[in-house]
PDB file of C-alpha atoms and ligand atoms in Angstrom:
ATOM      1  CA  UNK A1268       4.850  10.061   9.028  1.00 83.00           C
ATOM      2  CA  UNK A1269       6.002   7.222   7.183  1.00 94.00           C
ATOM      3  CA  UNK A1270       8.959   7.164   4.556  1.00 93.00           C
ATOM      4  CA  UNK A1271       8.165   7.227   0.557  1.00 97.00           C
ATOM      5  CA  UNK A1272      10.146   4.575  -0.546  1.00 98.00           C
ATOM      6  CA  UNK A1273      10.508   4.452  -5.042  1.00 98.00           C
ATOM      7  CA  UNK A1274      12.136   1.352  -5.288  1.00 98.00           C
ATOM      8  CA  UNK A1275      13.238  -0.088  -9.465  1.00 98.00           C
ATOM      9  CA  UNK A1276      12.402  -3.800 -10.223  1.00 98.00           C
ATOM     10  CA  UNK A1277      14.444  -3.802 -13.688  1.00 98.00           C
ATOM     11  CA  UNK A1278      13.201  -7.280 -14.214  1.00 98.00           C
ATOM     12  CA  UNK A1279      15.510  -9.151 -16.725  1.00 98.00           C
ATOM     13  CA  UNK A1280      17.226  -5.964 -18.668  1.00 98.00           C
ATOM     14  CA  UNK A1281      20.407  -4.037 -18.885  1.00 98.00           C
ATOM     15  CA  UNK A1282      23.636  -5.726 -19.710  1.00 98.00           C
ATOM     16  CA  UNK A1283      26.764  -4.487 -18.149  1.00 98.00           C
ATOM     17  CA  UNK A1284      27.192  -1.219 -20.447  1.00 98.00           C
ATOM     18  CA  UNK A1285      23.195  -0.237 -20.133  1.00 98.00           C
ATOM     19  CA  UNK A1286      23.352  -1.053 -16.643  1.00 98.00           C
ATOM     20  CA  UNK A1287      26.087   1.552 -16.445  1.00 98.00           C
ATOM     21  CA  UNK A1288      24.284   4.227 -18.339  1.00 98.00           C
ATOM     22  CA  UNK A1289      21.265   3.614 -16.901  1.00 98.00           C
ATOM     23  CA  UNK A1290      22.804   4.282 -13.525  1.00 98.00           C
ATOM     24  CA  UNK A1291      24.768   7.147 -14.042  1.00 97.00           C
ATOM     25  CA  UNK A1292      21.893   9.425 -15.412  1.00 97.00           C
ATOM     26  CA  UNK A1293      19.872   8.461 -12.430  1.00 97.00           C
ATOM     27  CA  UNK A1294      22.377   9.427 -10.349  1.00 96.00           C
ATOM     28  CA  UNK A1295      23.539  12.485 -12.022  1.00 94.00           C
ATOM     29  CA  UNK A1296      19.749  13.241 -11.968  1.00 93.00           C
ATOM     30  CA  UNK A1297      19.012  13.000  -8.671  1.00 92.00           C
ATOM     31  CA  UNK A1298      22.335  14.519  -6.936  1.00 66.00           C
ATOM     32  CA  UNK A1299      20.344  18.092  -8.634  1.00 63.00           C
ATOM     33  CA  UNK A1300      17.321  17.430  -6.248  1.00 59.00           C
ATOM     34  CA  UNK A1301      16.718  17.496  -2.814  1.00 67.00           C
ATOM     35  CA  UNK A1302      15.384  14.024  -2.437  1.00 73.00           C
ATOM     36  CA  UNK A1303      12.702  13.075   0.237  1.00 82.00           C
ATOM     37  CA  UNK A1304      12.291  10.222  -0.657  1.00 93.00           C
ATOM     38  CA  UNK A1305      14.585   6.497  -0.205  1.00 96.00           C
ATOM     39  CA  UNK A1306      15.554   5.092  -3.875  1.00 97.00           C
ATOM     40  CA  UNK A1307      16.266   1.610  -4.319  1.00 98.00           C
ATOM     41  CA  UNK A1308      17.500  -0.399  -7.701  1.00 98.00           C
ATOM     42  CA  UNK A1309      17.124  -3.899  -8.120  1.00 98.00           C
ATOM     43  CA  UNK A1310      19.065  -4.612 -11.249  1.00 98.00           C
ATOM     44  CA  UNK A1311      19.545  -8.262 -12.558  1.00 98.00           C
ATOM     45  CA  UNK A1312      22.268 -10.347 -10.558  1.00 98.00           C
ATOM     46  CA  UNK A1313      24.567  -9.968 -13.314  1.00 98.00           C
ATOM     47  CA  UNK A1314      24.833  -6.311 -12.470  1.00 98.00           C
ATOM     48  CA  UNK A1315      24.512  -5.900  -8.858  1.00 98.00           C
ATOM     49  CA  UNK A1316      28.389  -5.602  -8.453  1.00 98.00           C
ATOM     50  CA  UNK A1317      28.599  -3.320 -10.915  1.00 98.00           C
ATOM     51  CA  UNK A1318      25.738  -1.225  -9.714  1.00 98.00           C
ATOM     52  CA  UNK A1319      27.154  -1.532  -6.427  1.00 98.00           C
ATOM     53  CA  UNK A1320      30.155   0.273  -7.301  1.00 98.00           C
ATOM     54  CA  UNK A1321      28.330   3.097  -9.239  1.00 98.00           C
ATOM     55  CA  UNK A1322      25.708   4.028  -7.008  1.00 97.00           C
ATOM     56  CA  UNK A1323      28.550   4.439  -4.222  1.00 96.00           C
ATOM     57  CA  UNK A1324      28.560   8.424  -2.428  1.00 92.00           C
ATOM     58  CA  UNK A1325      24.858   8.438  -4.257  1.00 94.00           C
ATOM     59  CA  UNK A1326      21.676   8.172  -2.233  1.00 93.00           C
ATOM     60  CA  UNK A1327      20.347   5.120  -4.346  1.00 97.00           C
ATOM     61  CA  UNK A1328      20.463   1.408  -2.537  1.00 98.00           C
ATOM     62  CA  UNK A1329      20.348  -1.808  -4.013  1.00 98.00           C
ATOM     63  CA  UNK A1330      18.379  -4.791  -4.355  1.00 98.00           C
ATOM     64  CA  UNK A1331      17.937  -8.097  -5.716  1.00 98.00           C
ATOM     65  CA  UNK A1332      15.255  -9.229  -7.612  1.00 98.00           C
ATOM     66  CA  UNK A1333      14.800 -12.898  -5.775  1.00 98.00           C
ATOM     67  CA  UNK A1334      16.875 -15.547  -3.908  1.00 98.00           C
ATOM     68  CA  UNK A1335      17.137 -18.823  -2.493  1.00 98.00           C
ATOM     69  CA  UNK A1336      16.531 -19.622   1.333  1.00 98.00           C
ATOM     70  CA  UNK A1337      19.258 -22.221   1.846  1.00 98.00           C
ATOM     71  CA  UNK A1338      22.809 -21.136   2.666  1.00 97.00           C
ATOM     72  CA  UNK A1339      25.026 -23.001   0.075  1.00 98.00           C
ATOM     73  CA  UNK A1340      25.060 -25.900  -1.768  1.00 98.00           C
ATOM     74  CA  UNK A1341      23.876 -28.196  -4.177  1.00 98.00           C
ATOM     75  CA  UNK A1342      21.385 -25.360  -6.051  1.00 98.00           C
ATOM     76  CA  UNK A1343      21.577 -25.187  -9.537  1.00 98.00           C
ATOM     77  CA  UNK A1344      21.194 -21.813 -10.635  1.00 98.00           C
ATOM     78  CA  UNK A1345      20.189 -20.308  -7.008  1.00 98.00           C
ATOM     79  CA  UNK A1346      21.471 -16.984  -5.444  1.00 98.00           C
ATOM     80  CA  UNK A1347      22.002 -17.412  -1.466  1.00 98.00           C
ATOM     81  CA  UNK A1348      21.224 -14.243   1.073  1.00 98.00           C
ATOM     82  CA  UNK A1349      24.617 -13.880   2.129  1.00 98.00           C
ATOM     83  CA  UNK A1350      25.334 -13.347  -1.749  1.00 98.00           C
ATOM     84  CA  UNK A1351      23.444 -10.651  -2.011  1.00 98.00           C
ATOM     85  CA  UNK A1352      24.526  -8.916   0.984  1.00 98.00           C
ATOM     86  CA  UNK A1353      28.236  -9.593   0.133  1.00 98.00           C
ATOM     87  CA  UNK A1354      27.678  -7.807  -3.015  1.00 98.00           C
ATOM     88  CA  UNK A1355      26.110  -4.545  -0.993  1.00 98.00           C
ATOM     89  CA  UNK A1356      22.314  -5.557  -1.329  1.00 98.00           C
ATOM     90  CA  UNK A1357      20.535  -4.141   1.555  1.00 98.00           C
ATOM     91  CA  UNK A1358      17.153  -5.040  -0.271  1.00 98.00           C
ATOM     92  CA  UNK A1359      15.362  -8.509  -1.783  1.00 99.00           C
ATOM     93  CA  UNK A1360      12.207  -8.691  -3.432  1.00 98.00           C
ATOM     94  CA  UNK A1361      10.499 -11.945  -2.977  1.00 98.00           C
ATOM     95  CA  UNK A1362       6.932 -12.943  -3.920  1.00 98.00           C
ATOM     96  CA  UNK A1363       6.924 -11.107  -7.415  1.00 98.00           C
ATOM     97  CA  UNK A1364       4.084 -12.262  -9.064  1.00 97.00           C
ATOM     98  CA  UNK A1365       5.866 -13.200 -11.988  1.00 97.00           C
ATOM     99  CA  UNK A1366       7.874 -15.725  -9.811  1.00 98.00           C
ATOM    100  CA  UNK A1367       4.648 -17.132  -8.657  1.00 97.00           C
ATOM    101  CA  UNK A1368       2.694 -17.519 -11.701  1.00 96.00           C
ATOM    102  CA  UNK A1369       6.073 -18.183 -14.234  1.00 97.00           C
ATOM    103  CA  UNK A1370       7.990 -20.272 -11.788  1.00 97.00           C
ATOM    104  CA  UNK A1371       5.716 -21.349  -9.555  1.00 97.00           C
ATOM    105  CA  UNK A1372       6.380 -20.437  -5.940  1.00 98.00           C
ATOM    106  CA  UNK A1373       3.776 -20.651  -3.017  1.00 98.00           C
ATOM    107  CA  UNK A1374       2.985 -18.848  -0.260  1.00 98.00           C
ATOM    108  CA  UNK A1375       5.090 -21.831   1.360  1.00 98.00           C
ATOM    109  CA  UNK A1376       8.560 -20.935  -0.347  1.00 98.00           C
ATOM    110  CA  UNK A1377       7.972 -16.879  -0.538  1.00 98.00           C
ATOM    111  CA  UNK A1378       8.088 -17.544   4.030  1.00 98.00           C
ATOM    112  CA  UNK A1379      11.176 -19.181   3.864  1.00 98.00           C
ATOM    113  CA  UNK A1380      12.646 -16.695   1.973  1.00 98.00           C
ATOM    114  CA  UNK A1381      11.954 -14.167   3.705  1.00 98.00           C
ATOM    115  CA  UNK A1382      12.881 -15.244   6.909  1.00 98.00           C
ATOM    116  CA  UNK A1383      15.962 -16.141   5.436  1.00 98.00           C
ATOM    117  CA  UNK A1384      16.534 -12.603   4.023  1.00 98.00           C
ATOM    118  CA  UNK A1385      15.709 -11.293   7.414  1.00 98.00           C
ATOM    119  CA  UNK A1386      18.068 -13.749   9.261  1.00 98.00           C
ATOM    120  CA  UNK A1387      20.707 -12.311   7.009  1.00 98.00           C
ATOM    121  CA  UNK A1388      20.064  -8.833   7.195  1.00 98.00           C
ATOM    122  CA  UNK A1389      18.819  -8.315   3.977  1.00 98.00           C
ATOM    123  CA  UNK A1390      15.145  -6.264   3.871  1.00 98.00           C
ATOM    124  CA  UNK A1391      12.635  -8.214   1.942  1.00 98.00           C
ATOM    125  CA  UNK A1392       9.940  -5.991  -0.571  1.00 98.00           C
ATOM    126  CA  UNK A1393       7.427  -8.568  -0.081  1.00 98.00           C
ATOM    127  CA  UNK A1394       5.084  -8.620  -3.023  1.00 98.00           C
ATOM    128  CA  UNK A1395       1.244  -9.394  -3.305  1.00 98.00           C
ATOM    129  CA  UNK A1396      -1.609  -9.301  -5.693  1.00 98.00           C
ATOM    130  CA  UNK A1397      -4.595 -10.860  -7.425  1.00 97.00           C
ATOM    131  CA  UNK A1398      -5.527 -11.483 -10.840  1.00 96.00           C
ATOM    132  CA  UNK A1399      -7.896  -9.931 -13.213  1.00 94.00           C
ATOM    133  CA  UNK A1400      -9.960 -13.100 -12.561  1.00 94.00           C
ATOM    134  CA  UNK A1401      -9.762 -12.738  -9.090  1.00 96.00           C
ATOM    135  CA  UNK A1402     -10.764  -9.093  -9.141  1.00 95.00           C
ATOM    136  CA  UNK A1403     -13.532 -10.199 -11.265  1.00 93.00           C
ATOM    137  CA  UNK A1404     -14.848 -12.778  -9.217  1.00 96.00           C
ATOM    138  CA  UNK A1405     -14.938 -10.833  -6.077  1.00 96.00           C
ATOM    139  CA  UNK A1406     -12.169 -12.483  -3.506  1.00 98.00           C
ATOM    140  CA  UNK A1407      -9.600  -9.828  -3.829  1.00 97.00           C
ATOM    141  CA  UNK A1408      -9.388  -9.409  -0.360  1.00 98.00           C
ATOM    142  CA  UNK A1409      -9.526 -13.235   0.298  1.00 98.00           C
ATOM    143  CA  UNK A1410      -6.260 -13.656  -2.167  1.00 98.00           C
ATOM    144  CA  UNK A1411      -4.659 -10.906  -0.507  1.00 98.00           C
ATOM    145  CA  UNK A1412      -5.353 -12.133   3.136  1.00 98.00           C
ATOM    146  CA  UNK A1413      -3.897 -15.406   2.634  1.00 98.00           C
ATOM    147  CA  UNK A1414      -0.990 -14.125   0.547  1.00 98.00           C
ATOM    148  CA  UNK A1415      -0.317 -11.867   3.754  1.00 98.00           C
ATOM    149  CA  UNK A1416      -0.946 -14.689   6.090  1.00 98.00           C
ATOM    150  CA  UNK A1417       0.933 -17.254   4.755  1.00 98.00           C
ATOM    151  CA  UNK A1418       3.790 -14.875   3.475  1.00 98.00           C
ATOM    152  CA  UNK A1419       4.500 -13.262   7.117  1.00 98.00           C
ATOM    153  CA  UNK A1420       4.218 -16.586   8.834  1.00 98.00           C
ATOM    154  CA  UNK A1421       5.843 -16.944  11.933  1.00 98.00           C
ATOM    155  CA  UNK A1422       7.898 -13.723  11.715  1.00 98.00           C
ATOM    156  CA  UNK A1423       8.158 -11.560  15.001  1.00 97.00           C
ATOM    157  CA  UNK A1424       6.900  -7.262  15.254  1.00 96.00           C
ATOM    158  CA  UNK A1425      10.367  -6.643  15.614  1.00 96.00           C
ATOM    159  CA  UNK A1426      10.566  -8.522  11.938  1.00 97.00           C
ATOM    160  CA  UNK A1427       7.786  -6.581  10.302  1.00 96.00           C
ATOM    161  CA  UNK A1428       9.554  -3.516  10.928  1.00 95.00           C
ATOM    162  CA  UNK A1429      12.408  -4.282   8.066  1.00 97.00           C
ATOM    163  CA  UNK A1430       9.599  -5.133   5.534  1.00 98.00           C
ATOM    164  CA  UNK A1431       8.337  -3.588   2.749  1.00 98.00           C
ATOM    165  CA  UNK A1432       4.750  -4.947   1.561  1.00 98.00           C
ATOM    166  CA  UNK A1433       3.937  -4.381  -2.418  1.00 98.00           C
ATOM    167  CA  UNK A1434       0.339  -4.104  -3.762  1.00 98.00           C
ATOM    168  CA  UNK A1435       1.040  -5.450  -7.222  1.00 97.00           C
ATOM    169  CA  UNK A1436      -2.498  -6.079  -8.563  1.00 97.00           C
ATOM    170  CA  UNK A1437      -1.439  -8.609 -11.683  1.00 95.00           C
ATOM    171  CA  UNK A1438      -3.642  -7.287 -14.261  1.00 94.00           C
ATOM    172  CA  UNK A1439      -1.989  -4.009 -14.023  1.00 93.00           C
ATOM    173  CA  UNK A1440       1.456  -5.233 -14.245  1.00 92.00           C
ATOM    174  CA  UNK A1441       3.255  -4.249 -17.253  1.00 88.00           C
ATOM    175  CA  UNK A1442      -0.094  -3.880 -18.805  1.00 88.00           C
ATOM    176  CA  UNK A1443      -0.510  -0.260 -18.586  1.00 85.00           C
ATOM    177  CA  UNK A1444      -3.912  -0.813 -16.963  1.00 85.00           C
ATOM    178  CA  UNK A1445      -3.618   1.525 -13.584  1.00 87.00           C
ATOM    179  CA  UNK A1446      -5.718   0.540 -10.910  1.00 89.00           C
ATOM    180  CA  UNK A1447      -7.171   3.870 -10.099  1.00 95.00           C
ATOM    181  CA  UNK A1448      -5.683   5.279  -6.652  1.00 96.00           C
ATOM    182  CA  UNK A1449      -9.350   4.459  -5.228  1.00 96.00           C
ATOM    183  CA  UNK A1450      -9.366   0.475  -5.906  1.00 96.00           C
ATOM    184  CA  UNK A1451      -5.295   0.582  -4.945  1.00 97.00           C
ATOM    185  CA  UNK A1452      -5.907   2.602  -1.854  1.00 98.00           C
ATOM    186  CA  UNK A1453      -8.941   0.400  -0.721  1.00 98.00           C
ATOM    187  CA  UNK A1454      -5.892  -2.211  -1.055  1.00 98.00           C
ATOM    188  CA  UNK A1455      -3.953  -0.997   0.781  1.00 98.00           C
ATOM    189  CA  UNK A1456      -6.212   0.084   3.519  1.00 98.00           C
ATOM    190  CA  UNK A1457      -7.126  -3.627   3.924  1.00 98.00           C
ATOM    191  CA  UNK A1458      -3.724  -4.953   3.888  1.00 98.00           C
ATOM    192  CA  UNK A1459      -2.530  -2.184   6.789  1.00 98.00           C
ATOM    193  CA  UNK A1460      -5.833  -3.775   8.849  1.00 98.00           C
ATOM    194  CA  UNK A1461      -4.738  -7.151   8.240  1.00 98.00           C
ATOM    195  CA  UNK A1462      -1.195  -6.355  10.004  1.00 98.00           C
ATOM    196  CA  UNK A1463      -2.794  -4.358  12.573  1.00 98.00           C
ATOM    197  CA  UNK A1464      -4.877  -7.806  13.445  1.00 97.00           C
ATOM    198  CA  UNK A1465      -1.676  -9.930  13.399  1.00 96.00           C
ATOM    199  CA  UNK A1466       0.730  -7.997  14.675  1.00 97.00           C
ATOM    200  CA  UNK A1467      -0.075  -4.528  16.213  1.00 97.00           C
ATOM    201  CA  UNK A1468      -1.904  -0.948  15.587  1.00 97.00           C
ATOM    202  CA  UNK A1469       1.565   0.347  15.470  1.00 97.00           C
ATOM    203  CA  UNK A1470       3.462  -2.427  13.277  1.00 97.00           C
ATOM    204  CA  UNK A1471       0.597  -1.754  10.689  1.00 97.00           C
ATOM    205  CA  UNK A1472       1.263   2.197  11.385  1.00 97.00           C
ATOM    206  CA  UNK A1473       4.731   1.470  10.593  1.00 97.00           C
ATOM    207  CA  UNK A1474       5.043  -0.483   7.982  1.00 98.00           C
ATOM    208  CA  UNK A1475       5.757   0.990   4.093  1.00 98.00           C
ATOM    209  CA  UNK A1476       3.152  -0.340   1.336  1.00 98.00           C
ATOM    210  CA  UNK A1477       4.197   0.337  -1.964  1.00 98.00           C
ATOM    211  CA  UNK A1478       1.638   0.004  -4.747  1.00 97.00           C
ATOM    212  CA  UNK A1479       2.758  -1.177  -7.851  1.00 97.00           C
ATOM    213  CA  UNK A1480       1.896  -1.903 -11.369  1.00 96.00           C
ATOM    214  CA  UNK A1481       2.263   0.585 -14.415  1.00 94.00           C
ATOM    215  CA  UNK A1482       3.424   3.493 -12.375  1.00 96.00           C
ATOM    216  CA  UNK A1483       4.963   6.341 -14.451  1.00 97.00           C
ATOM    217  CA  UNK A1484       5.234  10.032 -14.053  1.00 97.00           C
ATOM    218  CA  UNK A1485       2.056  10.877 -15.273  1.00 96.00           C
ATOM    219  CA  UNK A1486       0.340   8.622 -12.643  1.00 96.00           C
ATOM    220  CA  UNK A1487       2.636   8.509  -9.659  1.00 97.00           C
ATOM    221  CA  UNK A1488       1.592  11.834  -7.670  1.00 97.00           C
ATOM    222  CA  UNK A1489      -1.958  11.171  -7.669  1.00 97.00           C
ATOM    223  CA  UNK A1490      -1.914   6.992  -6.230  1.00 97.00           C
ATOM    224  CA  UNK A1491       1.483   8.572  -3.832  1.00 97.00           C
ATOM    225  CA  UNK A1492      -1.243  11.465  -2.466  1.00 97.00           C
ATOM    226  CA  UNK A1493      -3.346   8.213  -1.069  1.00 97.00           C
ATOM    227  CA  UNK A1494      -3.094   8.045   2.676  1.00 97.00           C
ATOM    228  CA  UNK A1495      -1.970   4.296   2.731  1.00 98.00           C
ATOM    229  CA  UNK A1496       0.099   4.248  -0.259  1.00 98.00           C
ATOM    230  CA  UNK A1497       3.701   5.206   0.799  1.00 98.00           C
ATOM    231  CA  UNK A1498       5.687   4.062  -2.499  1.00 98.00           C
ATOM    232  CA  UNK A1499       5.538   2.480  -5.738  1.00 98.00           C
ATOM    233  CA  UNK A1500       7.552  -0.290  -7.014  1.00 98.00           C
ATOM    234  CA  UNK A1501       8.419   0.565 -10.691  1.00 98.00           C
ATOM    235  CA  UNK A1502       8.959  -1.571 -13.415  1.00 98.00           C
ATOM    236  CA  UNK A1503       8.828  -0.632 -17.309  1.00 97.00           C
ATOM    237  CA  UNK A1504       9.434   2.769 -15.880  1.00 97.00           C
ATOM    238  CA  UNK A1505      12.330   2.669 -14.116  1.00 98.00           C
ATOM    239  CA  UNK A1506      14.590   1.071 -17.205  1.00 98.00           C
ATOM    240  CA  UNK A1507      14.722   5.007 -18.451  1.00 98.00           C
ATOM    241  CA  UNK A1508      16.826   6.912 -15.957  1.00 97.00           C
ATOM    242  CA  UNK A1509      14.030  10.593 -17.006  1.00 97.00           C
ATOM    243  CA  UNK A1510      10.565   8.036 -16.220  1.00 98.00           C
ATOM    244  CA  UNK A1511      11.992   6.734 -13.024  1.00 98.00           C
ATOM    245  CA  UNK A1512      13.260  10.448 -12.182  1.00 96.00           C
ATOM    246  CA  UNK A1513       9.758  11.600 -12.742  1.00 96.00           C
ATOM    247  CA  UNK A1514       8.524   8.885 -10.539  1.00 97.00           C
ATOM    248  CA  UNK A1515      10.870  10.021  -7.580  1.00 96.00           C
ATOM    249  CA  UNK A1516      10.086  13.826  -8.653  1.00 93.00           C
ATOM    250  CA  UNK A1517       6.423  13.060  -8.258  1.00 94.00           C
ATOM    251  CA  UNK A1518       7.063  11.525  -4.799  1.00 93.00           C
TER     252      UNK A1518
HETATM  253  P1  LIG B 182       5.297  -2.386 -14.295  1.00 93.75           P
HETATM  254  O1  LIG B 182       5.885  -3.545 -13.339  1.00 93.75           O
HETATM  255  O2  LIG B 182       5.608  -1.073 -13.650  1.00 93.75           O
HETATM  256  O3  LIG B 182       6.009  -2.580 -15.602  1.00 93.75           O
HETATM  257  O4  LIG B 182       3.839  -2.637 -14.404  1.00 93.75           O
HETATM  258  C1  LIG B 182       5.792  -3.450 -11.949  1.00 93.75           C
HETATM  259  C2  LIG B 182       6.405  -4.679 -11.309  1.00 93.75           C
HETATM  260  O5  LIG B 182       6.279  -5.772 -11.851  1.00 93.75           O
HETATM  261  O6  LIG B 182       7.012  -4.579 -10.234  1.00 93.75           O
END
């Protein structure tokens, strides 16, 4: 059986104070349930001390939302690994697809972050998808495959096993367009074949896929019930503390 992981990409919200509230309903929320599954936050950097602090004696971890692969340095603007972790991120997502499409990063750069997250202990949620385009021209599974190819480049078994993978189809991203827990499972199916190919039968076994892209309550049992879906990764939803409890209540 693998883990359910819910994990909260908060994209760029929450100052300090909504940060705060934010936080301390989910966690007053969740201390009433038995949880089964893991709950992660990834709150802008700006808050990750903060969060760090609040969600301490709780069973919610934190993330980051993205980082740079170098060390130190000369990096304008840039967030290092050891950053992170210093500030008690045990989680990075890397490979959003709105750092790809807004910003620009390649398969190339998503690699070298990771393996830096990795070589600093930090677990990477490792994020692919296609466009609507994409989808509509047939080579879903040709985007994904080299996304997954490229992305886990030169990383070990032992490496896959502190990964996350998210199915984040772009066109249903913020859009409210679900893709149905058929076309997301068939996703996910494919993706746990392609690691089975690269690395082993039971690295692909192993590994958590999250699907996400306009999860909310009223949504979240039925993709979760799919056999290769084990987690979402939230966004609109998870910036009010009753959606994202609905998510994890659903899981
Ligand atoms: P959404 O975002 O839930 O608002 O569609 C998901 C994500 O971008 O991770």
């Amino acid at each position: 059986m693998r883990r359910i992981v819910i994990a909260g990409n908060w994209k760029m919200n929450n100052n300090l104070e909504e940060s705060q509230n934010l936080i301390s309903k989910l966690v007053e929320g969740l201390s009433k349930d038995k949880m089964n599954c893991e709950v992660i936050i990834c709150p802008p950097y700006t808050s990750l001390s903060l969060s760090a602090n609040l969600i301490k004696g709780s069973m919610v971890k934190l993330g980051a939302q993205n980082m740079y692969f170098e060390e130190s340095g000369a990096f304008t603007g840039e967030i290092s690994a050891s950053m992170l972790k210093g500030t008690g991120c045990e989680y990075v997502i890397l490979g959003h697809s709105e750092r790809r499409s807004i910003f620009g990063e390649k398969d190339e750069l998503i690699n070298k972050k990771i393996k830096k997250a990795l070589s600093s202990d930090l677990k990477p949620i490792f994020c692919v998808g296609e466009t609507l385009a994409e989808r509509e021209s047939g080579v879903t599974n040709e985007i994904i495959k080299g996304q997954v190819h490229e992305g886990l480049n030169g990383l070990s078994e032992n490496d896959l096993g502190k990964i996350i993978i998210a199915y984040e189809p772009v066109w249903a991203i913020g859009t409210g367009k679900t893709a149905t827990p058929n076309q997301a499972q068939e996703v996910h199916e494919f993706i746990r074949k392609l690691i089975s190919d690269k690395f082993s039968f039971a690295a692909a076994d192993r590994i958590v896929i999250q699907y996400g892209g306009s999860v909310k309550p009223d949504n979240a049992k039925e993709l979760l019930s799919q056999k290769d879906i084990d987690g979402a990764l939230v966004g609109g939803a998870c910036l009010k503390a009753e959606s994202f409890l609905g998510i994890i209540n659903a899981a």
